[in-house]
Coordinates of C-alpha atoms in Angstrom, one line a residue:
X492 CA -19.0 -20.3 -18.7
X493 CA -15.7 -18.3 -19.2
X494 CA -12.8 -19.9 -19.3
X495 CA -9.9 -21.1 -16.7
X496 CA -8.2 -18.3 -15.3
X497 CA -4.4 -18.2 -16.0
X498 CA -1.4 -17.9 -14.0
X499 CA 0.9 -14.7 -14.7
X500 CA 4.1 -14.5 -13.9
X501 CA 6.7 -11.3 -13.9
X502 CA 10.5 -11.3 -13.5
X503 CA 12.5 -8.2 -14.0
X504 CA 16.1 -8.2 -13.2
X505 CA 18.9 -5.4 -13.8
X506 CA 22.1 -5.5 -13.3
X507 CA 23.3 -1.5 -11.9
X508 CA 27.5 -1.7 -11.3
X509 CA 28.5 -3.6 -14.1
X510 CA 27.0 -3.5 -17.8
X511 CA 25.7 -7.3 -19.1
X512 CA 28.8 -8.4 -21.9
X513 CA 27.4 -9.3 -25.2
X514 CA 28.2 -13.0 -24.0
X515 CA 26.6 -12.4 -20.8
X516 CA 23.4 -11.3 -23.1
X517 CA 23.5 -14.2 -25.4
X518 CA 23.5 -16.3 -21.8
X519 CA 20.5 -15.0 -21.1
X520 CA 18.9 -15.5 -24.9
X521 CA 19.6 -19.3 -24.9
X522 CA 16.9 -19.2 -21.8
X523 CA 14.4 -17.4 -23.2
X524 CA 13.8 -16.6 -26.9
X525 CA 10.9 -14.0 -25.7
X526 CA 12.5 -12.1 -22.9
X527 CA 13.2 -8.4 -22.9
X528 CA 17.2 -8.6 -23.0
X529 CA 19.4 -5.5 -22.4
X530 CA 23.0 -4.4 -21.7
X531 CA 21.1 -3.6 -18.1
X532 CA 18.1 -6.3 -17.7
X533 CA 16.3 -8.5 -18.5
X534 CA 12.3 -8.9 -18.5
X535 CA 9.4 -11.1 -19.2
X536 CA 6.0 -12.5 -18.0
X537 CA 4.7 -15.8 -18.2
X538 CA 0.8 -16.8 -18.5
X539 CA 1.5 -20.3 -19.0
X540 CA 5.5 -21.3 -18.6
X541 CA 8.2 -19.9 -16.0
X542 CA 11.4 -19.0 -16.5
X543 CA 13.6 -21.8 -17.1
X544 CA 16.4 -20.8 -14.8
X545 CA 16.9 -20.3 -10.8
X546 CA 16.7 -16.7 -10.2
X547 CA 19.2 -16.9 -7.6
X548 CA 21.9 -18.1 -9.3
X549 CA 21.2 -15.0 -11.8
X550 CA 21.6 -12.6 -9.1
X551 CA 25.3 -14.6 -8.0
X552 CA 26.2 -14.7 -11.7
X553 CA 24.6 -10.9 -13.7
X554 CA 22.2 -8.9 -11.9
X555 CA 22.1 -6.8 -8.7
X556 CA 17.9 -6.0 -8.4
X557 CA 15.5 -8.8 -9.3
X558 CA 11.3 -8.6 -8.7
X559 CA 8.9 -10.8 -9.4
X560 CA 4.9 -11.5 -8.3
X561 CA 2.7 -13.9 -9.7
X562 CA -1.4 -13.2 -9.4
X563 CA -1.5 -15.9 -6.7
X564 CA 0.2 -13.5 -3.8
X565 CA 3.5 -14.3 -4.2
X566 CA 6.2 -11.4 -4.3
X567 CA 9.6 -11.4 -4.1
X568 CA 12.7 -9.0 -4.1
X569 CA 16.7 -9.4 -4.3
X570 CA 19.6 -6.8 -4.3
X571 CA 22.6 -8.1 -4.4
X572 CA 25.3 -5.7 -2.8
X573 CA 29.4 -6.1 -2.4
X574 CA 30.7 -7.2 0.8
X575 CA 32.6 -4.0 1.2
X576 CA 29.2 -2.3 0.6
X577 CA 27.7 -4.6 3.4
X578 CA 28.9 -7.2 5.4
X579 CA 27.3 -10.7 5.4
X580 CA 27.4 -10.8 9.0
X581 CA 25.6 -7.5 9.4
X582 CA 23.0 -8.5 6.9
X583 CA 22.3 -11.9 8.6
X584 CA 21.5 -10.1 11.9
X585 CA 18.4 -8.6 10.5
X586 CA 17.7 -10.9 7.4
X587 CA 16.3 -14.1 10.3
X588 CA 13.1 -15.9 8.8
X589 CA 11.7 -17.5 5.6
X590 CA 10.7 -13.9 4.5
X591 CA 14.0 -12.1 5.0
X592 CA 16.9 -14.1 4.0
X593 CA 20.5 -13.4 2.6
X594 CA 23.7 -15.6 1.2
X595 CA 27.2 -14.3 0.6
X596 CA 29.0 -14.9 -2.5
X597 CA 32.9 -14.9 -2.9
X598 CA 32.6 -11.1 -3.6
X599 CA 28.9 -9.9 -3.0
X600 CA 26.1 -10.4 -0.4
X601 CA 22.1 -11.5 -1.6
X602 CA 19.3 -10.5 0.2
X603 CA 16.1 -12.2 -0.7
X604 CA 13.0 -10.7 0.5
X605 CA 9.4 -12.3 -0.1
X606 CA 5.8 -12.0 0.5
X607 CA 2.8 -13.5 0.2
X608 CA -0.6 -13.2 0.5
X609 CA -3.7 -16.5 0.0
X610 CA -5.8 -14.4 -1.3
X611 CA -3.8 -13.8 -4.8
X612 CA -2.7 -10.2 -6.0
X613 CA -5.2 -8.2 -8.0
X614 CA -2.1 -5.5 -8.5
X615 CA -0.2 -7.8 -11.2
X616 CA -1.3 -5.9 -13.8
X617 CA 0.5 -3.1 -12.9
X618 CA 4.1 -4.7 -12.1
X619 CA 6.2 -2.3 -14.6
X620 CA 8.3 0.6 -13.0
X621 CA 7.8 -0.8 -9.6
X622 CA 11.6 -2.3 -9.3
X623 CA 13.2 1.7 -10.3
X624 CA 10.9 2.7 -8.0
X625 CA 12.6 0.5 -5.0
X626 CA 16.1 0.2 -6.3
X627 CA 17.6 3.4 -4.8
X628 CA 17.1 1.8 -1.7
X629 CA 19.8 -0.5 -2.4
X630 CA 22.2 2.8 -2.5
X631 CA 20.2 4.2 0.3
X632 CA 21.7 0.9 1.9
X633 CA 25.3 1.3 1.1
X634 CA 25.8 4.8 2.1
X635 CA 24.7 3.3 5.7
X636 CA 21.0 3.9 6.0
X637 CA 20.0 0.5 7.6
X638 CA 16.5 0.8 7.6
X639 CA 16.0 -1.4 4.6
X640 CA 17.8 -4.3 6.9
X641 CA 15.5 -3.3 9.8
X642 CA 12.3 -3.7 7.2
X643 CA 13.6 -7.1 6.8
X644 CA 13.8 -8.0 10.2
X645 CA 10.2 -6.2 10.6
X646 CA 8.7 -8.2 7.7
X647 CA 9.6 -11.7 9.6
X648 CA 8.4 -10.5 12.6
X649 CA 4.9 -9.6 10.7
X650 CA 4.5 -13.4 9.2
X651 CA 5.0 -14.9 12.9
X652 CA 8.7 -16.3 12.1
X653 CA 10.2 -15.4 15.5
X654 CA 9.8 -16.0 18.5
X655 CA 7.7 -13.6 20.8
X656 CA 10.5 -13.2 23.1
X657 CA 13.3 -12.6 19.6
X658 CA 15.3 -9.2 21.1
X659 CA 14.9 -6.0 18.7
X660 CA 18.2 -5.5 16.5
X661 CA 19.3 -1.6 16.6
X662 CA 16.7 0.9 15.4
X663 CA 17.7 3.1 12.9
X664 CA 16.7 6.7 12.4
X665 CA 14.0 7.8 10.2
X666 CA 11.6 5.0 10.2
X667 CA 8.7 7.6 11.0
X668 CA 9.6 9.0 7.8
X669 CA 10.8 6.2 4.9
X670 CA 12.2 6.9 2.1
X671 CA 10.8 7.2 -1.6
X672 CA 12.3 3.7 -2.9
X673 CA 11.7 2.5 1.0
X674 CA 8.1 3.1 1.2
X675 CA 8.2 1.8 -2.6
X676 CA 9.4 -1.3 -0.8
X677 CA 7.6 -1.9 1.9
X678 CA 4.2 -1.3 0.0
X679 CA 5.7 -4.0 -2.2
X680 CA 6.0 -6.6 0.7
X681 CA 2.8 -5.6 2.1
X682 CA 4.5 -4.6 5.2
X683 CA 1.8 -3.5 8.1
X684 CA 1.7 0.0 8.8
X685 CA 0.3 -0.8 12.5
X686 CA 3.5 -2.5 13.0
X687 CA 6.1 -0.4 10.8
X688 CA 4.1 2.9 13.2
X689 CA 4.6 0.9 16.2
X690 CA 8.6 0.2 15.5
X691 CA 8.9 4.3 14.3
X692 CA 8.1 4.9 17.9
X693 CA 11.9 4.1 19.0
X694 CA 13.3 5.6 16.0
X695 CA 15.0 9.2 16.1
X696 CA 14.4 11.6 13.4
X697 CA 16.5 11.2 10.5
X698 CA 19.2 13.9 10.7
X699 CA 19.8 15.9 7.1
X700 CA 23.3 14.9 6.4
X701 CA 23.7 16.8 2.6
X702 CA 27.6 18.0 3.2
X703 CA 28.5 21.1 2.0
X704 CA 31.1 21.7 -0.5
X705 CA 34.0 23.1 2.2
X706 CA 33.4 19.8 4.3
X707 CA 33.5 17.9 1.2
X708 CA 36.8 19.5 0.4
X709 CA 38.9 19.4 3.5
X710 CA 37.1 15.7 4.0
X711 CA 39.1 14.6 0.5
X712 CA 41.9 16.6 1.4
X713 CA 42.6 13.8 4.5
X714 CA 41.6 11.3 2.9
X715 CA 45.4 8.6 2.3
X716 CA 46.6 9.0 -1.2
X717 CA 46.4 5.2 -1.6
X718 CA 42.3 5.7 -1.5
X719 CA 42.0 8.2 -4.0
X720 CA 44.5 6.1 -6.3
X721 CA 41.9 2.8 -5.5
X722 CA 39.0 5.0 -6.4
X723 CA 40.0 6.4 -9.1
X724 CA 41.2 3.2 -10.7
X725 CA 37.6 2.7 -9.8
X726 CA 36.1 5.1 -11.8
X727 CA 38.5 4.4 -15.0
X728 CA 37.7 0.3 -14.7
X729 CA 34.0 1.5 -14.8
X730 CA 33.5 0.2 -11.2
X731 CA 31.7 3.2 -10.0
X732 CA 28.0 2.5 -9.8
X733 CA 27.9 2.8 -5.9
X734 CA 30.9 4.8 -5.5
X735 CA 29.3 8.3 -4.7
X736 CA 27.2 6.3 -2.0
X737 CA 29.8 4.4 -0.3
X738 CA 32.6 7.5 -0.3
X739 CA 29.0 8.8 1.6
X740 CA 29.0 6.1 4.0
X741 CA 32.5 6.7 5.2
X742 CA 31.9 10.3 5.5
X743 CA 28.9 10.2 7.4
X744 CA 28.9 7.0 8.9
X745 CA 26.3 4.3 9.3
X746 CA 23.1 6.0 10.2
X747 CA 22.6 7.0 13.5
X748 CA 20.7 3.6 15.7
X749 CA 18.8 3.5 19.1
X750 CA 20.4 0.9 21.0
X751 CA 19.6 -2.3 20.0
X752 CA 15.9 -3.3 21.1
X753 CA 16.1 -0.8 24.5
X754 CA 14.4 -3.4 25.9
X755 CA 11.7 -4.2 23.1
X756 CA 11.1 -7.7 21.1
X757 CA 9.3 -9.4 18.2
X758 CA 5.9 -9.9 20.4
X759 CA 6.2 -6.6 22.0
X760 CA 5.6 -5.0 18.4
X761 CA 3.2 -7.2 17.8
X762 CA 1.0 -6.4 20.5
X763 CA 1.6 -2.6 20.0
X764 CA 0.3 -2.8 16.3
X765 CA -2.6 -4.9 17.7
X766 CA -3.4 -1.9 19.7
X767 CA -3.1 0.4 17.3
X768 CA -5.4 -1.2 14.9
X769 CA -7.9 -1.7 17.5
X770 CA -7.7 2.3 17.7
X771 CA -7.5 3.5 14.7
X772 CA -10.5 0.5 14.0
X773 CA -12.3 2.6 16.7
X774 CA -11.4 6.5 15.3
X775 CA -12.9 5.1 11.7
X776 CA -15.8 3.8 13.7
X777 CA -16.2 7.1 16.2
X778 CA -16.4 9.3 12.7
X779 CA -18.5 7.0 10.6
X780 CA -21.2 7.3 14.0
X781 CA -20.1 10.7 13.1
X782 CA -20.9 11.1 9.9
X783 CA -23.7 9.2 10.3
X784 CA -25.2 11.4 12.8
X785 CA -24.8 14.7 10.7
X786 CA -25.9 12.9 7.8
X787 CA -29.4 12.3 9.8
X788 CA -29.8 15.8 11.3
X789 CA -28.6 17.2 7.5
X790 CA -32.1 15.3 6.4
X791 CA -33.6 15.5 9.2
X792 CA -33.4 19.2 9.2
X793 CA -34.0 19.1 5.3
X794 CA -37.2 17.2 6.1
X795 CA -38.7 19.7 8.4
X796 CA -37.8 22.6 5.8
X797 CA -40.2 20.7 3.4
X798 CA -42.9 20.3 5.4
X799 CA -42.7 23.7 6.8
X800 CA -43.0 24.2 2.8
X801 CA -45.7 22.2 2.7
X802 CA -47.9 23.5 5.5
X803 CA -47.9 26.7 3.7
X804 CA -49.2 25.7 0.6
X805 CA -51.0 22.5 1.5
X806 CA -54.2 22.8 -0.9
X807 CA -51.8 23.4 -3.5
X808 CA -50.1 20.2 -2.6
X809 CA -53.2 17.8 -2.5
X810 CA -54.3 19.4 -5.7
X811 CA -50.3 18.3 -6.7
X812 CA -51.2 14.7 -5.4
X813 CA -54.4 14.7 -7.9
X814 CA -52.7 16.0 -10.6
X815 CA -49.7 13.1 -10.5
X816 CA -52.1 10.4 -10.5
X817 CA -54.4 11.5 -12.8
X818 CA -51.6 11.1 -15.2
X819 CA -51.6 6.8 -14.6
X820 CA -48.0 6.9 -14.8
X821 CA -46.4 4.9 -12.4
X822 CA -43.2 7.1 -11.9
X823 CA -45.5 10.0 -10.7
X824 CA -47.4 7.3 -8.9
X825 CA -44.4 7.4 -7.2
X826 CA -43.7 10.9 -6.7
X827 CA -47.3 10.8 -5.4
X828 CA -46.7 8.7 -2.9
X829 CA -43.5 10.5 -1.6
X830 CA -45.6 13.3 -1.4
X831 CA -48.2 11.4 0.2
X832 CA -45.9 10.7 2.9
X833 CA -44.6 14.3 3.3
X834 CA -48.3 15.5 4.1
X835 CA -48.8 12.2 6.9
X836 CA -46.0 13.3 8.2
X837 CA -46.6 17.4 8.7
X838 CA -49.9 15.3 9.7
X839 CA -48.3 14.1 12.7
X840 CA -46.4 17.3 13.6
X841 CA -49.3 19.0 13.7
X842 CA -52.0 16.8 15.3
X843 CA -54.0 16.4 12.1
X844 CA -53.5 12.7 11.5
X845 CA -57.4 12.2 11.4
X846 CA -57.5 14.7 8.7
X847 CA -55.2 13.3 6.6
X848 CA -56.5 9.8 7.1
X849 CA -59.8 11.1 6.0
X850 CA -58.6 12.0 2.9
X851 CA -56.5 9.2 2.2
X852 CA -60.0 7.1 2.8
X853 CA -61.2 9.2 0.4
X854 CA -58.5 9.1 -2.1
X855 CA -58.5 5.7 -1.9
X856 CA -62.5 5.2 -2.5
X857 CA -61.7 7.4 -5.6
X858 CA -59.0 5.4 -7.0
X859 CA -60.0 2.3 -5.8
X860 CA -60.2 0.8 -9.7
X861 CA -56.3 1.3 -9.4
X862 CA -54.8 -1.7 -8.4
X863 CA -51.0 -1.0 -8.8
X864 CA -51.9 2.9 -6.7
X865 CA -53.6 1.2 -4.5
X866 CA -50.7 -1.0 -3.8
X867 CA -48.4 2.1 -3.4
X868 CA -50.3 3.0 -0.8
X869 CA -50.3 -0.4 1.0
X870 CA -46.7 -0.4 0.5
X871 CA -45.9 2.8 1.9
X872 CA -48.8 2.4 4.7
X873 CA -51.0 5.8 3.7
X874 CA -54.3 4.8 5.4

């Protein structure tokens, strides 16, 4: 008997604005003598122990992306944003359930998104390079592309949190088409793609808002002189890390929303992604039948090519029949048989079935002193 399965555990953190301090660091090491400490993150895994600290309160205090799963279903996912990135009022209209939640800090806004699954997670193995693969979202998010909140709000709505009757918040654009780091992120939460299809429907396409240079220029040209000076001092303070994506934001604008719900709400969805699993259930049904089908007629077709075969050289393949046996093995028993059943079944086609069931009384008086042949036979029901 093998042994008891372990738990396995994996938190990866990283802080993106501001580097760790060397005291910060040494914070960190005084929790776990084994974990992989940087100036930007920290990581470990667990098989037996956990991490001996509340990963919340490391978001509030060093980091600004945290993951973690464990191989019994449970994932998890925090970015922590400043409120001038995000307001905590914005953020609490979308982030409404036990799956989506957020906190605000004196400076910064948490969101904390989880998901879990009974059956356990056979993808653990795999956990490194997923977080940089879903942290440009968080950017994605401060230059005012919202549909990382709306995911949120989505992901409750998939684990039965809200009411059926719960309005839609605004739609943003672009949810036909996610992101890189978004899709990263919704794969991560197992988010349903019935019900991430079925919201898409109210979502406009995403407009391609790269600036040129000129716009660029005359947009900094207007900008108060009391901005640049705060950026800059910015830059030089090493406060930059989602400058280039909020300096976006005001350009641009938050990105452009369908009205909130137009009319749409949390059991609406539901029942649309019902629907369109029961269809696309029914398209992977209609082209298995499909497939199916040609598969038959392929054989089918293949099967009449071999007897036509046959019927031209049938002496030759009774003699072929003799042959196989006479060499007592039981694979060409076997190929005997199939044979066998090729010649009862031109038989059929062509009104000869007493004439091959002459022979096969006569094959089987000949062989009768073969007991495993003679079971072939019984088997395949050659009389």
């Amino acid at each position: 008997m093998g042994g008891p399965v372990s738990e396995y555990q994996y938190y990866e953190f990283v802080a993106l604005d501001q580097a760790l301090t060397a005291k910060q660091q040494g914070e960190l090491r005084a929790v776990s003598s084994r974990g992989r400490i940087s100036s930007s993150s920290f990581v470990n895994d667990y098989q037996w122990g956990d991490l001996k600290a509340d990963p919340a309160k490391w978001m509030e205090r060093y980091f600004d992306a945290h993951l973690y799963l464990a191989n019994w279903g449970t994932r998890r996912i925090m970015l922590r944003l400043p409120k001038a990135a995000l307001a905590p009022e914005t953020a609490e209209a979308f982030c409404v359930g036990e799956s989506a939640g957020c906190w605000a800090t004196r400076t910064h806004v948490i969101l904390d998104l989880h998901s879990e699954d009974e059956d356990g997670d056979d993808e653990w193995w795999d956990e490194e390079g997923r977080l940089a693969a879903i942290v440009p979202a968080r950017a994605e998010l401060v230059g005012g592309d919202r549909r990382l909140l709306y995911l949120a709000w989505l992901l409750c709505v998939q684990n039965r949190e809200l009411d059926d009757d719960e309005p839609e918040p605004p739609v943003p654009a672009g949810l036909a088409k996610l992101s890189g780091p978004l899709q990263a992120l919704a794969d991560f939460l197992r988010l349903d793609p019935d019900l991430l299809d079925a919201a898409a429907t109210a979502s406009r396409p995403l407009a391609e808002k790269k600036p040129s240079a000129a716009e660029l220029r005359r947009w900094v040209a207007g900008l108060a002189v009391a901005d640049k000076d705060a950026v800059l001092l910015r830059v030089l303070r090493g406060d930059a890390g989602l400058l280039q994506s909020e300096l976006l934001r005001q350009f641009h604008g938050v990105t452009e929303e369908s009205p909130a719900g137009e009319g749409r709400t949390a059991g609406d969805l539901l029942a649309a992604a019902e629907e369109r699993w029961a269809a696309r259930q029914q398209q992977k049904r209609e082209r298995e039948a499909a497939e199916r089908q040609r598969r038959e007629e392929a054989a089918a077709a293949a099967r009449e090519q071999r007897l036509d075969d046959l019927a031209r050289n049938l002496v030759r393949a009774w003699d072929q029949v003799d042959e196989l046996i006479a060499t007592k093995r039981p694979k060409d028993y076997d190929t005997a048989v199939t044979l066998l059943l090729d010649l009862q079944a031109l038989a059929v086609r062509e009104g000869e079935i007493f004439e091959f069931a002459e022979q096969m009384t006569q094959l089987r008086e000949r062989h009768a002193r073969k007991p495993s042949l003679i079971d072939r036979f019984d088997r395949a029901r050659l009389d």
